[in-house]
Coordinates of C-alpha atoms and ligand atoms in Angstrom, one line a residue:
X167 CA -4.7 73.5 92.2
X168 CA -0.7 72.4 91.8
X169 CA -0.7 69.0 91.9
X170 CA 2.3 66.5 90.8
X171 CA -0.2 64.5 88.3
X172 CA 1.5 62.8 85.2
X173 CA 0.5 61.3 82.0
X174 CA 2.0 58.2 81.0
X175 CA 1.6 57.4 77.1
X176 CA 2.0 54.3 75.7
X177 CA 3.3 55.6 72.2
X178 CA 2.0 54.1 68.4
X179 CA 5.2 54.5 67.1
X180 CA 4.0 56.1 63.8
X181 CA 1.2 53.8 63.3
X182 CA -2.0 56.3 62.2
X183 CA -4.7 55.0 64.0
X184 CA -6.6 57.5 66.2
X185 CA -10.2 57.4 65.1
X186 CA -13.6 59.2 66.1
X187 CA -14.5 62.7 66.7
X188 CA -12.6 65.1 69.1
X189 CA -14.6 68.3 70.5
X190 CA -13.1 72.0 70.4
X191 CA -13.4 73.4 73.8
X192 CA -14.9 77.0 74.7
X193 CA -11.7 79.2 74.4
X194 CA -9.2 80.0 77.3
X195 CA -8.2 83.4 75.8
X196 CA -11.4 84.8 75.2
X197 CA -13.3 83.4 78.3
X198 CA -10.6 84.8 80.4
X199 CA -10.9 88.7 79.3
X200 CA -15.0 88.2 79.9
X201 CA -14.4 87.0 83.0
X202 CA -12.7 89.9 83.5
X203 CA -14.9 92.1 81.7
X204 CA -17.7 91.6 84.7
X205 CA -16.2 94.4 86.4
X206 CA -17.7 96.8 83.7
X207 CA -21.4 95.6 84.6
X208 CA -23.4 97.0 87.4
X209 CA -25.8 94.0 87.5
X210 CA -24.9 90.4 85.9
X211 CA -23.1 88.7 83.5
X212 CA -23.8 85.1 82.2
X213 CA -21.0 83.0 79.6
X214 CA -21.8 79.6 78.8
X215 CA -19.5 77.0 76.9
X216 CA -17.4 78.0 79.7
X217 CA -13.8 75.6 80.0
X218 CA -13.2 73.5 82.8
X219 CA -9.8 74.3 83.3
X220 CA -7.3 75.7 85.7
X221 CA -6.8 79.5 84.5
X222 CA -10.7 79.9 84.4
X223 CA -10.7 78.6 88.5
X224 CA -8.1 80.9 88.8
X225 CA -9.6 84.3 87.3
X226 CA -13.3 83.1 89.3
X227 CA -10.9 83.2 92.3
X228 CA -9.8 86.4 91.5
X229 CA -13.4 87.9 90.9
X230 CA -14.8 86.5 94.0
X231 CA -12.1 87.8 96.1
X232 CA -13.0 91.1 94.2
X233 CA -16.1 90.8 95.5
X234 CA -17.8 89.3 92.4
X235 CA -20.3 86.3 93.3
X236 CA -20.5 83.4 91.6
X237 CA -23.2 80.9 90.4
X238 CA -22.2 77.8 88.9
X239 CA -25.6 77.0 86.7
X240 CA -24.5 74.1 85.2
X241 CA -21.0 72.5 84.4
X242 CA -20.3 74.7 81.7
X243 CA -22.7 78.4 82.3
X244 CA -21.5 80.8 85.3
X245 CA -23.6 84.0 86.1
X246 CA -21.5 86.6 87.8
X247 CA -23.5 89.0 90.0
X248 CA -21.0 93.0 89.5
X249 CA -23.2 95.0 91.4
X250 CA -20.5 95.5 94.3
X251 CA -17.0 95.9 93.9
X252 CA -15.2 95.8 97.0
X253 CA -11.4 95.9 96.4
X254 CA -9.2 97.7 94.2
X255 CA -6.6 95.5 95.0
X256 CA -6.0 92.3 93.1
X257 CA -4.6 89.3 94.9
X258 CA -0.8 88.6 94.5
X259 CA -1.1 84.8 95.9
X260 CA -3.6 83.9 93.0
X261 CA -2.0 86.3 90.4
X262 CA 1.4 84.7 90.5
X263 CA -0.2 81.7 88.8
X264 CA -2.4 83.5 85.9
X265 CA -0.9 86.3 83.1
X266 CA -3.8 86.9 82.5
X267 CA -5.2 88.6 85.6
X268 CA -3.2 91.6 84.0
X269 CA -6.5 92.2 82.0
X270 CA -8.5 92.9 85.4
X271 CA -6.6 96.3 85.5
X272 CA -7.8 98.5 83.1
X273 CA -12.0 97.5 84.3
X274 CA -10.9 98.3 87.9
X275 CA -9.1 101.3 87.6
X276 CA -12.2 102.3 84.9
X277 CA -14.9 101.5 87.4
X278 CA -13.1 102.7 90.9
X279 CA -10.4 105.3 89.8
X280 CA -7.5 102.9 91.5
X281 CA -6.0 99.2 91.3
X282 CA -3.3 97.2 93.2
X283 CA -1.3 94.5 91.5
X284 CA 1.8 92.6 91.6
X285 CA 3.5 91.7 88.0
X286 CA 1.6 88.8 86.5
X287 CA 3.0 85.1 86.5
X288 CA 1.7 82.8 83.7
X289 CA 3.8 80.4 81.4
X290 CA 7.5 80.0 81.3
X291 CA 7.9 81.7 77.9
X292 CA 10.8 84.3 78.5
X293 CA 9.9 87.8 79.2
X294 CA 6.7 89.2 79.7
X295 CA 7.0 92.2 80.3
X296 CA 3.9 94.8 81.1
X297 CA 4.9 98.4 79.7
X298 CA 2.7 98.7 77.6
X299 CA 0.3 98.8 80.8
X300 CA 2.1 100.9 82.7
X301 CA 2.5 103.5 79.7
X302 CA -0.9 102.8 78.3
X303 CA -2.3 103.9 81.9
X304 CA -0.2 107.3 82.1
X305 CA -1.4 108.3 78.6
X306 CA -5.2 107.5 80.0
X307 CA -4.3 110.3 83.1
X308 CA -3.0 107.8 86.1
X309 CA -0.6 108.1 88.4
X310 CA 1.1 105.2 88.7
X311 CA 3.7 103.9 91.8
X312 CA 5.7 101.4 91.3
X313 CA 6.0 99.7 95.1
X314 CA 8.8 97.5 94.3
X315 CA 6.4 94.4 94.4
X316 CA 4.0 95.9 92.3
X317 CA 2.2 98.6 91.0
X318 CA -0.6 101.4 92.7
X319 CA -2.4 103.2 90.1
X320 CA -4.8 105.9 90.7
X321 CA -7.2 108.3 88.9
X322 CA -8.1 111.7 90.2
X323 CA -11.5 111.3 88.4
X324 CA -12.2 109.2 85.6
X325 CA -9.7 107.8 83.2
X326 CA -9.3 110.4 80.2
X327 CA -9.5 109.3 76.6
X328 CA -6.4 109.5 74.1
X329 CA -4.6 108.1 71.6
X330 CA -2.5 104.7 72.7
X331 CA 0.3 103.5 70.4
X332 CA 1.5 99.9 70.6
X333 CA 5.0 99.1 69.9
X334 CA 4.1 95.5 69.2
X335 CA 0.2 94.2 69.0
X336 CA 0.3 92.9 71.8
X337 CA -3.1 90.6 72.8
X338 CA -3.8 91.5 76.4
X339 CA -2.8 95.2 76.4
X340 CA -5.3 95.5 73.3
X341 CA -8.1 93.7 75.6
X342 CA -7.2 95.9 78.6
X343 CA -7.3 99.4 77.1
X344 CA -10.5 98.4 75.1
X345 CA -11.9 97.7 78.4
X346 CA -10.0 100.6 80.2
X347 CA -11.6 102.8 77.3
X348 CA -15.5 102.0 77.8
X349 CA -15.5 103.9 81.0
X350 CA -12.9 106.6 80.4
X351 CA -14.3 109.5 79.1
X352 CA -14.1 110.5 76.0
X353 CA -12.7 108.6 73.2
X354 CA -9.6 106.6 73.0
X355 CA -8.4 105.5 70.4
X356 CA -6.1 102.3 70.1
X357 CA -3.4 102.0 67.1
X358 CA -1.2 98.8 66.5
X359 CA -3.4 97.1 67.7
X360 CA -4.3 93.5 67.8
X361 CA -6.5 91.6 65.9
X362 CA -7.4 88.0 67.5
X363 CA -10.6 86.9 67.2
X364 CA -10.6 86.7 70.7
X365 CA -10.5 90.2 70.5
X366 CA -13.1 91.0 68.5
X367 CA -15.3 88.6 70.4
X368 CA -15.1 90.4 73.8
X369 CA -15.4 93.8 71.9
X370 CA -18.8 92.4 70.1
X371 CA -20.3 91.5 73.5
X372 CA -19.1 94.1 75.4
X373 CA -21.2 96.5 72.6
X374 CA -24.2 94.1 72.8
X375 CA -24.2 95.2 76.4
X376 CA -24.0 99.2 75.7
X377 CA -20.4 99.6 75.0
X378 CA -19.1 102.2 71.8
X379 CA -16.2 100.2 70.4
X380 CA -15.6 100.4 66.5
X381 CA -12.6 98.9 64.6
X382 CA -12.9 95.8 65.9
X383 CA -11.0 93.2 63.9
X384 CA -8.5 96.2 62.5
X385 CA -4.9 97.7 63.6
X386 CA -7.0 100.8 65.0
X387 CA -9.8 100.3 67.7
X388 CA -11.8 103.4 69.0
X389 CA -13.8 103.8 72.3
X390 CA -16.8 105.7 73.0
X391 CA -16.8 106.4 76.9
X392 CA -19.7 105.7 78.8
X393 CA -21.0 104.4 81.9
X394 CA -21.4 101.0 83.2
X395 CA -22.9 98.1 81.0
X396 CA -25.9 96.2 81.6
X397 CA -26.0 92.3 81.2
X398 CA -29.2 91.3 81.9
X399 CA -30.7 89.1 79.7
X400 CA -28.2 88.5 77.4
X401 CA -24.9 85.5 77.6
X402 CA -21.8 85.4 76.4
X403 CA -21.4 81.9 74.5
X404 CA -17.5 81.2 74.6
X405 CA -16.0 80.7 70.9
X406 CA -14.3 77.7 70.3
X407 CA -10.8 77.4 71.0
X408 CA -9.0 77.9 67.8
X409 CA -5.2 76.2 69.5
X410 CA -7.3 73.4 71.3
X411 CA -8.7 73.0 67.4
X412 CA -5.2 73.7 65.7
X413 CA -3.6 71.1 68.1
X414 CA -6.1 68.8 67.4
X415 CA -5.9 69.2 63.5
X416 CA -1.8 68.7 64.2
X417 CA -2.4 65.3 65.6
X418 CA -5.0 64.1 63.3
X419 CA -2.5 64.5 60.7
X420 CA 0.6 62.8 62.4
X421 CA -1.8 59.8 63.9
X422 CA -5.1 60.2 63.0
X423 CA -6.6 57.1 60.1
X424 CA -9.4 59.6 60.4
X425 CA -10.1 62.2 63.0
X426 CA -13.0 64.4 63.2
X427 CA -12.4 68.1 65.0
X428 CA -15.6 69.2 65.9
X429 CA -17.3 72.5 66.7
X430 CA -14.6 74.4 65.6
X431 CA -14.0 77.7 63.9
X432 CA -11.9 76.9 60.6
X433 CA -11.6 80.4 59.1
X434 CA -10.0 81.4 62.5
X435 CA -7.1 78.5 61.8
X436 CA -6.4 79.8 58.2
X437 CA -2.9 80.3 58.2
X438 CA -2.5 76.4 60.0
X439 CA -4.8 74.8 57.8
X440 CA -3.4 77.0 54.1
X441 CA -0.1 75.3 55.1
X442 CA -1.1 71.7 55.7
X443 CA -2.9 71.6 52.9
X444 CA 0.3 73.0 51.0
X445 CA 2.5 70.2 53.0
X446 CA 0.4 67.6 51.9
X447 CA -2.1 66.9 54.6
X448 CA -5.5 65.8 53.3
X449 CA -8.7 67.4 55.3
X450 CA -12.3 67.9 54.8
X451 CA -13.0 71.4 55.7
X452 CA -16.4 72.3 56.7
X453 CA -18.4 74.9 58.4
X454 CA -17.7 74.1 62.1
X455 CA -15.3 70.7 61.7
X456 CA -12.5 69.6 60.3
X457 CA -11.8 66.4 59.1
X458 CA -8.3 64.8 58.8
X459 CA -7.0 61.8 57.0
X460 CA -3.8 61.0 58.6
X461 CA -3.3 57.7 56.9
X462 CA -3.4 59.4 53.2
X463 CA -1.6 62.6 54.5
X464 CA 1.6 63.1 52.7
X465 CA 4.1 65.1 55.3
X466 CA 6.5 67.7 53.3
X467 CA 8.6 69.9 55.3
X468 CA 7.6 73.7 55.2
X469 CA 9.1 76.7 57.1
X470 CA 6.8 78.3 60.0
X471 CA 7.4 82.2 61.6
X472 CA 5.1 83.0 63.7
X473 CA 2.8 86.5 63.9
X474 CA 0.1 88.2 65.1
X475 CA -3.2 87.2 64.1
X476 CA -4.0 86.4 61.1
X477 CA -0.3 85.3 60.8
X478 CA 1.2 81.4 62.3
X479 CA -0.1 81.9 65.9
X480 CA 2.9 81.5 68.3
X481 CA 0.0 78.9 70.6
X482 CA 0.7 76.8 67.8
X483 CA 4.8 77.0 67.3
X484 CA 5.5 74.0 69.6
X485 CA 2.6 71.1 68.8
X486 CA 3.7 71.8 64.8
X487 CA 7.3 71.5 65.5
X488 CA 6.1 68.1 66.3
X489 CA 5.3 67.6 63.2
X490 CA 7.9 68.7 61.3
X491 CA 9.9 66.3 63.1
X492 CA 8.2 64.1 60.7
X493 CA 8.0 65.5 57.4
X494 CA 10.4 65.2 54.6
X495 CA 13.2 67.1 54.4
X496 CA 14.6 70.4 56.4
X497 CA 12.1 72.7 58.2
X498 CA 12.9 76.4 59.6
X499 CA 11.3 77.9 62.5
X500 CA 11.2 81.4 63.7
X501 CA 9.3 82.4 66.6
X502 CA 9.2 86.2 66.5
X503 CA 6.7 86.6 69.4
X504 CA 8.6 85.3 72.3
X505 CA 11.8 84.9 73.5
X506 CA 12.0 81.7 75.4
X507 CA 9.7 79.7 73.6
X508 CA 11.9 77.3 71.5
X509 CA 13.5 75.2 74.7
X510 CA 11.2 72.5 74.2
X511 CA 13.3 71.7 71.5
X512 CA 15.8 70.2 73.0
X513 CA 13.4 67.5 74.7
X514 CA 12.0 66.6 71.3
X515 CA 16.1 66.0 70.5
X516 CA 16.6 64.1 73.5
X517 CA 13.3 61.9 72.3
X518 CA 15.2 61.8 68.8
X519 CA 14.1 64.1 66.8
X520 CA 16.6 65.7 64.5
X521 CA 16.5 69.5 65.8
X522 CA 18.9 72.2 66.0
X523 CA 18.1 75.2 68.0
X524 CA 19.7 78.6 65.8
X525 CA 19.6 80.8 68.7
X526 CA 16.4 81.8 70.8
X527 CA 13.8 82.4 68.2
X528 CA 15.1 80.1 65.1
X529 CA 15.5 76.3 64.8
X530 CA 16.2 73.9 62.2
X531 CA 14.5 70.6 61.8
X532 CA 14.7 67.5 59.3
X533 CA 12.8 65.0 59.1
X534 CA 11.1 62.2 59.2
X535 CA 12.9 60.8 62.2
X536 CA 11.4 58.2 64.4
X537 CA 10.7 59.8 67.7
X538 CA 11.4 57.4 71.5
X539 CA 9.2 57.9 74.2
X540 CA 11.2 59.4 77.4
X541 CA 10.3 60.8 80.9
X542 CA 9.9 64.9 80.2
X543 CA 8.5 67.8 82.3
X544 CA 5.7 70.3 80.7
X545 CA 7.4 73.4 80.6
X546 CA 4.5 75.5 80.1
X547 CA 1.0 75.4 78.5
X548 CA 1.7 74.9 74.4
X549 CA 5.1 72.9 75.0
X550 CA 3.4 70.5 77.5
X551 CA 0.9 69.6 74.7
X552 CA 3.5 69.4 71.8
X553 CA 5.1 66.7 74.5
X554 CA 1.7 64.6 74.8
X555 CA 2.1 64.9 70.6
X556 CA 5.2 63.7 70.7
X557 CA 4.9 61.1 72.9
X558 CA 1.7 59.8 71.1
X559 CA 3.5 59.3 68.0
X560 CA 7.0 58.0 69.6
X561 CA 7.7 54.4 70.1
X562 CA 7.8 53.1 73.2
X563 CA 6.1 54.7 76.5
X564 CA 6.7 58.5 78.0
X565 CA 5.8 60.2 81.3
X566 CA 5.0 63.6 81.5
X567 CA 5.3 65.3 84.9
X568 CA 4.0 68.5 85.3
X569 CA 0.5 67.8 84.0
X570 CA -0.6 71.1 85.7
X571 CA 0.6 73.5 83.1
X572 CA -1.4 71.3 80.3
X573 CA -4.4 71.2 82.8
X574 CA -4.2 75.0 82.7
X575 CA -5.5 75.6 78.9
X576 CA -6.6 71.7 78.0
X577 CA -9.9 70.7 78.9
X578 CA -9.7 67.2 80.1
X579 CA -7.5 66.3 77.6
X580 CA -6.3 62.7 79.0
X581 CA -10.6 61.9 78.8
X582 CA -11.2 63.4 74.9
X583 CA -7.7 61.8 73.8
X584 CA -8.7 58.1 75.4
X585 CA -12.3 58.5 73.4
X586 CA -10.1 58.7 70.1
X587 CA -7.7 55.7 70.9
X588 CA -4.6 57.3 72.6
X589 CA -3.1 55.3 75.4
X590 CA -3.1 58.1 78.0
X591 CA -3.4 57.6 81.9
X592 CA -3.2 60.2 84.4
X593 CA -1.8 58.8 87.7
Ligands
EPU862 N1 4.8 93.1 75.1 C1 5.6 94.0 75.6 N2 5.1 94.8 76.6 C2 3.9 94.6 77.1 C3 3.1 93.6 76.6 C4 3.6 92.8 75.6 O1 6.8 94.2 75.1 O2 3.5 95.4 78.0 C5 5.3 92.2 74.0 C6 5.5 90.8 74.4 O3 6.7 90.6 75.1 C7 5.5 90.0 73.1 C8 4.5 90.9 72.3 O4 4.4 92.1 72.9 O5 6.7 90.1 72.4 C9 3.2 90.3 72.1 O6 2.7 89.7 73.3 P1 1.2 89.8 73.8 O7 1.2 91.0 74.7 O8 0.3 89.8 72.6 O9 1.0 88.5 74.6 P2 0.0 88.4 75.8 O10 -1.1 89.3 75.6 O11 0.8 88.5 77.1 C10 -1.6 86.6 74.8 C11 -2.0 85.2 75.1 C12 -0.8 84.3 74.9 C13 -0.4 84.3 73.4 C14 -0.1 85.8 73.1 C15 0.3 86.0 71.6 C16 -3.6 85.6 76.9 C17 -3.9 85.4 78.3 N3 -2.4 85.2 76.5 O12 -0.5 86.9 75.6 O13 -1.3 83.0 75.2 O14 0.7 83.5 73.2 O15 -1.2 86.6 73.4 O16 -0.8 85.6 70.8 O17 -4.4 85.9 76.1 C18 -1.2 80.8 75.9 O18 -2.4 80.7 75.8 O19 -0.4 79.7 76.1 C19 -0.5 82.0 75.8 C20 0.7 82.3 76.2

């Protein structure tokens, strides 16, 4: 739900005192696509380590207004009952709010031969555009109409295999057209294409359940065609959110004496955690937890350009700017994933920070400069986190409005931050 919520932070104003352990949540990205996923199962699915946030309630919305039912078993384990689709067309009222609901596409028009949908909202992050879709579709044998508001694609049988090209690797077309795939017939065959581990997640259960995907984890996946997949007696346990994690990691380092980041996946936060270590930051690495000593973390300035998987992860662009706002000497950032995604910037200037925005995908930033709490509004998911960052280690207190977008992806972040010694109230 909307809601006009805000966080108020009382700041530490660089003192590095945040102590205890902080939990990695199951992960928005991946629950999201098995969520979707249900529409490839005639009977049941069941996911556990499920997030309590606002994108999940969103895609359950979705799914029950497909005609999906949903149990709640406990806080965090939903079974999803598939054996009756009723719709083929997916709500615009609810999809306005979720990106993600793009990904419901390819497992409708795979298990009844049409889909309705408007263009996806999601995050404030420039363009988004869904090409790749449309032409991804037409390759597979649909015919698609554009209706102005929306799209209408149809099948005249079944969804044919072929070979899919990707311009860019992009994340949710990758998801889409693996999932499009398992009920096409044939083979199809996916090149350029991404390789989250979000990815190879959903492709690992989906085969647990009788799907024929191979290449998982590689530039080229390929599809056997099939039927429907069976989910009886088997759950999908959510991985752990590598940005929650990364985020985490961030502010152990910036205000943590020392912060524990628990069940986590480190080797999926290798390209974060190689350069912190080279910038100085001292951690304990373990199997599933990462320790960070803030307090006897040296903070040397590094330059950051973001990439696919297993490159700098784009998530993570905006809670590390925070931190080079603090490290010694001059910083470059490229974001070459999104257009869009470097406004935040300016807030962090107006809080102090020493920032100079290149043009929409590069940025300068020197450091250390003391950062001062200020009233801001979330922008969108990652940038509304790098403000609670911010404003954590500014002097001085901050408001955050627009506690919605952070709601979206963070699980009850105000709660797990209090438990760790931030002054954080929602009102
Ligand atoms: N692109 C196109 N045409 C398309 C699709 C993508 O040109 O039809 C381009 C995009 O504009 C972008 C590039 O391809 O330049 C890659 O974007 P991608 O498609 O991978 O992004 P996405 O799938 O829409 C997912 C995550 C994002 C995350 C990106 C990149 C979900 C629901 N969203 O988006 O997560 O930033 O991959 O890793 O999985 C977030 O969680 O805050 C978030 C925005």
């Amino acid at each position: 739900m909307i809601t006009d919520e805000q966080f108020i932070i009382n700041g530490l104003a660089g003192k590095k005192t945040l102590e205890g352990k902080i939990n990695t949540p199951g992960a928005k990205n991946a629950v999201l696509k098995v969520l979707a996923a249900s529409i490839l199962f005639s009977d049941e699915v069941t996911i556990s380590n499920v997030p309590d946030i606002e994108d999940v309630a969103r895609m359950l919305e979705l799914l029950e207004d497909l005609g999906v039912v949903v149990e709640k078993q406990d806080s965090k384990t939903y079974r999803l009952i598939t054996s009756e689709i009723l719709t083929h067309e997916i709500s615009t009222e609810i999809s306005k709010h979720l990106r993600a609901s793009i990904v419901l596409t390819g497992p409708l028009l795979g298990r009844l031969g049409k889909v309705t949908f408007p263009h996806p909202g999601g995050c404030v992050i420039g363009k988004r555009p869904i090409d790749f879709f449309i032409e991804g579709f037409k390759i597979l044998g649909a015919d698609i109409k554009d209706t102005g508001s929306g799209y209408e694609i149809k099948v005249k049988k079944n969804l044919k295999g072929n070979t899919i090209f990707f311009k860019n690797a992009s994340v949710t077309a990758t998801e889409n057209f693996m999932m499009a795939g398992v009920l096409a017939e044939g083979q199809t065959i996916i090149k350029n294409a991404a390789m989250e581990p979000e990815i190879v997640s959903l492709g690992e259960f989906l085969n647990e359940c009788g799907a024929q995907i191979t290449g998982l984890g590689t530039p080229e996946i390929t599809i056997t065609g099939g039927s429907l997949l069976s989910g009886k007696d088997k759950i999908y346990h959510t991985m752990p959110d590598r940005i929650a994690a990364g985020s985490f990691v961030i502010l152990g380092a910036l205000a943590g004496k020392k912060l524990e980041v628990t069940n986590c996946e480190p080797k999926h936060l290798e390209s974060l955690l190689y350069s912190l270590l080279s910038a100085g930051v001292k951690m304990e690495i373990k199997k599933d937890s990462i320790i960070v000593y803030g307090r006897d973390s040296k903070l040397t300035a590094f330059d950051i350009k973001t990439h696919e998987y297993p490159g700098f992860p784009t998530d993570l662009q905006a809670p590390l700017a925070v931190l080079l706002t603090q490290s010694d000497g001059q910083s470059f950032l490229f974001e070459t994933i999104f257009e869009g995604r470097l406004n935040y910037l300016e807030t962090l200037g107006r809080m102090e920070a020493d920032v100079k925005i290149i043009d929409a995908h590069r940025a300068l930033i020197n450091g250390p400069k003391s950062l001062k709490g200020r009233e801001m509004e979330s922008p969108d998911l990652r940038a509304g986190l790098a403000y609670v960052i911010a404003a954590i280690i500014a002097s001085g207190v901050s408001t955050i409005h627009n506690v919605y977008y952070i709601d979206r992806g963070y699980e009850h972040i105000d709660k797990s931050l209090r438990a760790i010694g931030v002054d954080i109230k929602r009102v």
